[in-house]
PDB file of C-alpha atoms in Angstrom:
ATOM      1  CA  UNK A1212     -26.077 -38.385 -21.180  1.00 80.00           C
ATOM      2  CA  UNK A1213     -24.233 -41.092 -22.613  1.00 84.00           C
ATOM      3  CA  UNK A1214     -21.823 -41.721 -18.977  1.00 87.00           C
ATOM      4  CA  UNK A1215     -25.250 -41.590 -17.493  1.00 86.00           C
ATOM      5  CA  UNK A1216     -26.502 -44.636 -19.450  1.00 91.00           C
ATOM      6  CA  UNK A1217     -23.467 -46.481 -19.716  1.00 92.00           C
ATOM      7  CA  UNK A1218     -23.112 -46.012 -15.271  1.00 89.00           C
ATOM      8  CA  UNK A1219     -26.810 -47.658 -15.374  1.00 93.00           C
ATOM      9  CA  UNK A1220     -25.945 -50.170 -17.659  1.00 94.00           C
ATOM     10  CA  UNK A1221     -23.004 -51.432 -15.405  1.00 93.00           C
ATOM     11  CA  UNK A1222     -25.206 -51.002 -12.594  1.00 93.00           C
ATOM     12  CA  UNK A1223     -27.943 -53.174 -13.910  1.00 95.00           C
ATOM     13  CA  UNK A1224     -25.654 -55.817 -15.142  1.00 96.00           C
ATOM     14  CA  UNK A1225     -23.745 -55.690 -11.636  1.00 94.00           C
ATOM     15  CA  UNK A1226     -26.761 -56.012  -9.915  1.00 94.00           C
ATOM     16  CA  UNK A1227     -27.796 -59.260 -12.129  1.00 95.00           C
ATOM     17  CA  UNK A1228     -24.637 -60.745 -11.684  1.00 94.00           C
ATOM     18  CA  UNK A1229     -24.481 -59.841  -7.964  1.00 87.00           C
ATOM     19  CA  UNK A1230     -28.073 -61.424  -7.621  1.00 89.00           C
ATOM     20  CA  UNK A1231     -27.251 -64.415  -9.214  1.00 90.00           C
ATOM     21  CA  UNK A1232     -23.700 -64.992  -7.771  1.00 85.00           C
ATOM     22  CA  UNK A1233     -25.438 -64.436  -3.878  1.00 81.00           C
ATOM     23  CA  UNK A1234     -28.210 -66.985  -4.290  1.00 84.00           C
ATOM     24  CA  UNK A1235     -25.687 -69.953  -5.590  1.00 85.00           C
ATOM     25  CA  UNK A1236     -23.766 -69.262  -1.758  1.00 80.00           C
ATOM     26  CA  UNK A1237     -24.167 -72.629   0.542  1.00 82.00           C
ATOM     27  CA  UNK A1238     -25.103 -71.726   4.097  1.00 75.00           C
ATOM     28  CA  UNK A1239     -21.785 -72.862   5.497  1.00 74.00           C
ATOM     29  CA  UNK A1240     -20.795 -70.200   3.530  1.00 77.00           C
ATOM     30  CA  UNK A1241     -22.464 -67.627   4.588  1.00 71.00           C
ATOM     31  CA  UNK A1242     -20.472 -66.498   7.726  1.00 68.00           C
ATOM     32  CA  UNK A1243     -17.469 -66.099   6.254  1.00 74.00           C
ATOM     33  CA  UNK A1244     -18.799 -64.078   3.226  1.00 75.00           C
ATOM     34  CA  UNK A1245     -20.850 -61.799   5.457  1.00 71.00           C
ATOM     35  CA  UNK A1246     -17.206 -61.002   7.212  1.00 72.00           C
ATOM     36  CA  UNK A1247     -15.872 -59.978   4.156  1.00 76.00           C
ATOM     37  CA  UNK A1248     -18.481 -58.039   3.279  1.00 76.00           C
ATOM     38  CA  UNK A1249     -18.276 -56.429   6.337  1.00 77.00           C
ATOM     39  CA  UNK A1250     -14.806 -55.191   5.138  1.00 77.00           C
ATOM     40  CA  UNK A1251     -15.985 -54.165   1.920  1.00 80.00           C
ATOM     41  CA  UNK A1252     -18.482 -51.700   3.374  1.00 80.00           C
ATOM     42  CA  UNK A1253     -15.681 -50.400   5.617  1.00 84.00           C
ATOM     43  CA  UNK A1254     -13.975 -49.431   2.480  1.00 88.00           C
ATOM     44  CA  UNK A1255     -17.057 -47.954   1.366  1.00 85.00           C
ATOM     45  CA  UNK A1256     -17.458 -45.667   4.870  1.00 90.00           C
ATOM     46  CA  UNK A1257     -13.912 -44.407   4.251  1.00 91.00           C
ATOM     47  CA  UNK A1258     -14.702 -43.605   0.433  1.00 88.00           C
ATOM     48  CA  UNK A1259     -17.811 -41.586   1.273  1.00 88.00           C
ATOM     49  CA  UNK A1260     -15.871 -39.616   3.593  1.00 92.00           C
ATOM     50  CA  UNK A1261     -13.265 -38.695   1.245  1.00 92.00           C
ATOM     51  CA  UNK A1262     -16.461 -37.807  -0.958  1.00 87.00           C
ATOM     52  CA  UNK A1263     -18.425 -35.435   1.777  1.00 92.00           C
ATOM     53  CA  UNK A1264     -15.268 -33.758   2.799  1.00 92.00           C
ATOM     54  CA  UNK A1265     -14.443 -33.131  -0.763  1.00 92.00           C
ATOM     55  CA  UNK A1266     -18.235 -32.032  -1.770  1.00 88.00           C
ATOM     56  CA  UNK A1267     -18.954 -28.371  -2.999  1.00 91.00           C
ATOM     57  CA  UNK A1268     -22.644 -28.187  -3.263  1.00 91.00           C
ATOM     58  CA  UNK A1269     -25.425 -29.608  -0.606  1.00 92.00           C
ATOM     59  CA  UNK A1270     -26.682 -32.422  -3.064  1.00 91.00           C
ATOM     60  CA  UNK A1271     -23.278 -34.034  -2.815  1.00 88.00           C
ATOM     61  CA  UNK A1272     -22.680 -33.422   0.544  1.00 92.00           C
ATOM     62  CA  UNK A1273     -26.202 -34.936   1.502  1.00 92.00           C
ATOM     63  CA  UNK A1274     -25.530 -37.942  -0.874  1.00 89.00           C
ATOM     64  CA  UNK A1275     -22.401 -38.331   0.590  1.00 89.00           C
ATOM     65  CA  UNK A1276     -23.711 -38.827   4.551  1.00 93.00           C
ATOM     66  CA  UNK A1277     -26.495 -41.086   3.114  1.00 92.00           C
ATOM     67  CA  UNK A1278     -23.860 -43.106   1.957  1.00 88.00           C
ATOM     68  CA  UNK A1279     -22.035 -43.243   5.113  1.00 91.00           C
ATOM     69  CA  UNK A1280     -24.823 -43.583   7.145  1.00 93.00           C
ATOM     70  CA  UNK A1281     -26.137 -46.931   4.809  1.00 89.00           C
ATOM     71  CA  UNK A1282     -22.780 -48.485   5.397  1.00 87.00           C
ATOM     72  CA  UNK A1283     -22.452 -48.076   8.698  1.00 90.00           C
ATOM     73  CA  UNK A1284     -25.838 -49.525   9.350  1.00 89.00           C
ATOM     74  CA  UNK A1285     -24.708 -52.246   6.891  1.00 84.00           C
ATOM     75  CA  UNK A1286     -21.516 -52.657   9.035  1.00 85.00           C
ATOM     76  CA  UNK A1287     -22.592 -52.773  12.607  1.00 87.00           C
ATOM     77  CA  UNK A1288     -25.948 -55.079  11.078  1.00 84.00           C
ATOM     78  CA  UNK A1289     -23.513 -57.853   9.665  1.00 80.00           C
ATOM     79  CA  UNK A1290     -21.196 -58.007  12.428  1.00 82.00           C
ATOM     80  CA  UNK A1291     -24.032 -58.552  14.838  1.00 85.00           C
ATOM     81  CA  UNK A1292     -25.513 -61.530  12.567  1.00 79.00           C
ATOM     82  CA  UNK A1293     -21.530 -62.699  12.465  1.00 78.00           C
ATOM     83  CA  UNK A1294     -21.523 -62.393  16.249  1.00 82.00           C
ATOM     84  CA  UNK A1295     -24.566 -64.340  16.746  1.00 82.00           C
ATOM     85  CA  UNK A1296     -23.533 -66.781  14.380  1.00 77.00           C
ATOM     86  CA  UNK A1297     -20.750 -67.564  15.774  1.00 79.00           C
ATOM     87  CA  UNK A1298     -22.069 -67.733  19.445  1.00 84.00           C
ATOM     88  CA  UNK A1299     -24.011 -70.643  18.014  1.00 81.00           C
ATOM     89  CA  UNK A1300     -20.874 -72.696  18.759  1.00 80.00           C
ATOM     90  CA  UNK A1301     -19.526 -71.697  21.828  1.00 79.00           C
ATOM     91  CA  UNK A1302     -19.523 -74.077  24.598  1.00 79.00           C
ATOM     92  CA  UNK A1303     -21.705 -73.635  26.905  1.00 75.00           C
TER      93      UNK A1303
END
């Protein structure tokens, strides 16, 4: 019980600190960022595959794919803002 409270505590805080970190970001930054955000939800694809190979029971397993599935939406979703973005300035 105690890891459980202490894993929502960092949670909670991370999620403050996340919150409050994102909505100080310029919009000139914003490109940029979302690209390397974009790699750190690769990184998260390849973790929750290690995780749902590695699962014994079904809960884990299905926790596992829900993972990979909500990065890889998160993935393909910011590099088709990026890619839009960035058409903004092609020459026409």
């Amino acid at each position: 019980m105690g890891e459980l409270l202490i894993g929502l505590y960092v949670f909670v805080l991370a999620t403050l600190a996340g919150r409050e970190v994102i909505s100080k970001v310029p919009p000139t930054l914003h490109t940029p960022l979302m690209s390397g955000a974009n790699a750190i939800s690769g990184i998260a694809i390849v973790g929750a595959l290690v995780v749902t190979g590695a699962a014994d029971t079904p809960w884990v397993k299905a926790l596992g794919i829900a993972g990979i599935v909500m990065a890889t939406v998160n993935v393909v979703g910011g590099f088709m803002v990026t890619d839009r973005m960035l058409r903004m300035f092609r020459k026409r």
